[in-house]
XYZ file of C-alpha atoms in Angstrom:
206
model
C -26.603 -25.867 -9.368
C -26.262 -29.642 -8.364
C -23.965 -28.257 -4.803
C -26.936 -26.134 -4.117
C -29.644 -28.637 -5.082
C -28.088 -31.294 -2.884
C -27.508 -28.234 -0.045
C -31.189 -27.002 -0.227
C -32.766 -31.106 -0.365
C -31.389 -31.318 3.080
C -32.407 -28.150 4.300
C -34.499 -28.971 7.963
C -31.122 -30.438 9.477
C -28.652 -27.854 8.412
C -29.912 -24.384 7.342
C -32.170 -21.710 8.461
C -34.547 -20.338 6.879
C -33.719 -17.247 5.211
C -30.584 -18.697 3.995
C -32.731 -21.704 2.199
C -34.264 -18.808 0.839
C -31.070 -17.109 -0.629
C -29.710 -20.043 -2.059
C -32.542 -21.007 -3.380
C -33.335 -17.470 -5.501
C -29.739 -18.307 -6.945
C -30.541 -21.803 -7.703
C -33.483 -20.140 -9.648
C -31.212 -17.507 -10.991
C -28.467 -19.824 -12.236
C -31.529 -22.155 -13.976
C -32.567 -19.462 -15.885
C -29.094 -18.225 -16.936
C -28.335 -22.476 -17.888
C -31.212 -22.232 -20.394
C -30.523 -18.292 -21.800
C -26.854 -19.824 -22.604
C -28.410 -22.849 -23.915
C -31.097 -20.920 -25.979
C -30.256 -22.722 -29.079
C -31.516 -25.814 -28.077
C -35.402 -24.736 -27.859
C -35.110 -23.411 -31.736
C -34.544 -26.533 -32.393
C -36.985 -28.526 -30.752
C -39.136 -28.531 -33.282
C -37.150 -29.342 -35.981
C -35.726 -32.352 -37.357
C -36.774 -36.001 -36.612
C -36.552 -37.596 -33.459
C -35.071 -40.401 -32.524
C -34.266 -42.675 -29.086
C -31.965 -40.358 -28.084
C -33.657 -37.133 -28.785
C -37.119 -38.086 -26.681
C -35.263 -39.100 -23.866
C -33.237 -35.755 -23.825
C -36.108 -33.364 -24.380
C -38.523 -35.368 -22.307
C -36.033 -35.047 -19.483
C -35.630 -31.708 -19.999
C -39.276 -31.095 -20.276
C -40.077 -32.728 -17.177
C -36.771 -30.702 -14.954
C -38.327 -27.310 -16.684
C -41.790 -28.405 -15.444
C -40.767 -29.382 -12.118
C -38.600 -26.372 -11.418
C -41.221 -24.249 -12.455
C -43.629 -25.538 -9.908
C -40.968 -25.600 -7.382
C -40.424 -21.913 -8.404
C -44.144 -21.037 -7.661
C -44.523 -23.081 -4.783
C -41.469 -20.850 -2.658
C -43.499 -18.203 -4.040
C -46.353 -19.035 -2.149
C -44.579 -19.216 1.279
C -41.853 -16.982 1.182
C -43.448 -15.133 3.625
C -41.652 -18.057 5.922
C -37.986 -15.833 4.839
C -39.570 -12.277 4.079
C -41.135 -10.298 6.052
C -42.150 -8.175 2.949
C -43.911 -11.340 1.329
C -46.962 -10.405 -0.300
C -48.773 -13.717 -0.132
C -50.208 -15.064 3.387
C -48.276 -18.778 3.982
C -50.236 -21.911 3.513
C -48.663 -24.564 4.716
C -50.272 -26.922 1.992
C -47.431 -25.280 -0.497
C -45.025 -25.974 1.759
C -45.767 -29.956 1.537
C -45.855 -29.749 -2.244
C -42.464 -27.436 -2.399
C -40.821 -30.204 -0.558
C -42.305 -32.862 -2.868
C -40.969 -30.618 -6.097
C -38.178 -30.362 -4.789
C -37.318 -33.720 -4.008
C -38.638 -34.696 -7.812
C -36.391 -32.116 -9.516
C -33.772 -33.661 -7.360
C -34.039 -37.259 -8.961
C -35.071 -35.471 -12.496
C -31.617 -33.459 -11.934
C -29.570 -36.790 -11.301
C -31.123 -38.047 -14.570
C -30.452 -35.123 -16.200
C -26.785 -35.275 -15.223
C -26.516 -38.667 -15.759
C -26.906 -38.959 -19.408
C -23.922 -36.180 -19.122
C -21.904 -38.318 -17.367
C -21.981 -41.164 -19.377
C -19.558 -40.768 -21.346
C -17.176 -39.834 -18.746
C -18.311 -43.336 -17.412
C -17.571 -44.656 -20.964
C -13.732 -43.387 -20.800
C -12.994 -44.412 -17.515
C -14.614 -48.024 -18.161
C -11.852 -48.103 -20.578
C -8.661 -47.091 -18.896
C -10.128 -49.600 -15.866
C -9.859 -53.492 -15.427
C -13.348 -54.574 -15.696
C -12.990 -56.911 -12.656
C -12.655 -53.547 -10.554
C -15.020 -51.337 -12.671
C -18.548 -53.454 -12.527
C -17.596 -54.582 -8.142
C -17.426 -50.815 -7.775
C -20.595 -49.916 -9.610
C -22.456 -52.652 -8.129
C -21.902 -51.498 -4.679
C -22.224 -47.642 -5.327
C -25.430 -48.586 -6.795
C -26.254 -50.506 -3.831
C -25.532 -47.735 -1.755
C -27.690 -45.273 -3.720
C -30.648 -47.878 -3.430
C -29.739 -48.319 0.424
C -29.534 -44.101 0.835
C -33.047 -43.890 -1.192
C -34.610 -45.914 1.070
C -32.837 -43.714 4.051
C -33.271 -40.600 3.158
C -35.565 -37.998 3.287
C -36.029 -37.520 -0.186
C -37.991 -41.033 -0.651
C -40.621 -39.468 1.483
C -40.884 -36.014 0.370
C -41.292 -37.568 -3.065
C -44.503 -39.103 -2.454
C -46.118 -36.397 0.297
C -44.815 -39.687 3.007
C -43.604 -37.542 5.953
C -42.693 -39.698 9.502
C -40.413 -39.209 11.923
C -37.945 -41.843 10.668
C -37.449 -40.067 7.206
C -36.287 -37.177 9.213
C -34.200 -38.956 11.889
C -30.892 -39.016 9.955
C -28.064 -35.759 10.794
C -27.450 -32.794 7.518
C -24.241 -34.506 6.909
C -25.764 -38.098 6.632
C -28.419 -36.999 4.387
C -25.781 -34.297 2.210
C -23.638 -38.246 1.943
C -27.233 -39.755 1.007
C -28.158 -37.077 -1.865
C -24.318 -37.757 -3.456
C -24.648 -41.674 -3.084
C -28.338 -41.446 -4.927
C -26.627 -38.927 -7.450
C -23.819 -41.866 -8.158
C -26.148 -44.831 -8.027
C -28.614 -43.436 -10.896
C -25.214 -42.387 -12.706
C -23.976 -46.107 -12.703
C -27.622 -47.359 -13.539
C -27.788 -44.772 -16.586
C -24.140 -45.816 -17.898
C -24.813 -49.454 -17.977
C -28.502 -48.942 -19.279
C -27.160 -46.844 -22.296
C -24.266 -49.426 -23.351
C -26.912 -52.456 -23.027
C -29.135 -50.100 -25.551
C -26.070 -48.975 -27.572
C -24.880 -52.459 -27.586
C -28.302 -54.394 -28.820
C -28.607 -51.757 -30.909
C -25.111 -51.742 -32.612
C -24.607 -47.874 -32.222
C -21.094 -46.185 -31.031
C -23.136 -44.016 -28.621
C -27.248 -43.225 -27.565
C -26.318 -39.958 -26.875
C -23.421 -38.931 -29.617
């Protein structure tokens, strides 16, 4: 879901339209076969007490699920740009507003897959000298800031649409998407062990 998300974010310099369209029915297809497999987790939402952790998962999740739902509707509403057999008449206004969803469940996503990460982060912090770990962060998460401010998606987020937000080539803005995706990893990872450390737990997230 991530490949296609960071395919689809990028879509006006590399793919037509119909194939946009494609990918993104299995995009939609593959989000509702994550949450059937993961139907455990909403019988529990309501129960038991919730703590740090637990808010920031389910609002996170909450807010993706939101997001990709208006996403959803929004391609809905001008899929008669791909079909020909598209039973609503395009208005361009949903177009502007797809491209804003989209671009929110993009950063949502990146959150989302951060707090996954972390602990990934956690084990390879471990096994690597800190004087080569933090450098490294520090400049991937410079270069995620840097490709924020470059790309696309920092527009689309905010309905901001010039010529310069568009200016950059489909392989310059696929590198952008995958720097943003590493910057807000690195951000998460150290934000969790600050919290996990002032806190005195093993892990926010165990």
């Amino acid at each position: 879901m991530t490949a296609i998300l960071v395919f689809l974010a990028n879509r006006k310099n590399g793919t037509g339209v119909m194939l946009h369209a494609v990918l993104g029915v299995a995009l939609f297809a593959l989000f509702a076969l994550h949450h059937f497999l993961n139907a455990a987790y909403f019988k529990s939402i309501f129960k038991g007490k919730y703590g740090a952790r637990r808010i920031v998962l389910a609002a996170t999740n909450a807010t993706l699920f939101a997001a990709m739902l208006l996403m959803a509707a929004s391609s809905v509403m001008i899929s008669g740009l791909a079909f020909n057999a598209a039973f609503l008449p395009v208005n361009f206004a949903w177009r502007n507003i797809h491209a804003s969803c989209s671009s929110w469940v993009f950063m949502i996503a990146a959150f989302h897959f951060s707090l996954h990460a972390h602990f990934t982060l956690a084990h390879l912090e471990q096994k690597i000298p800190s004087a080569i770990f933090v450098p490294v962060s520090v400049l991937i998460f410079g270069a995620g800031i840097f490709a924020f401010s470059q790309s696309k998606i920092f527009s689309n987020l905010f309905l901001l649409y010039t010529d310069a937000s568009l200016a950059h080539s489909f392989a310059m803005q696929i590198t952008f998407s995958i720097l943003m995706i590493f910057s807000v990893c690195m951000a998460t990872h150290f934000a969790l062990k600050f919290f996990e450390r002032k806190k005195g737990k093993k892990s926010f997230l165990s």
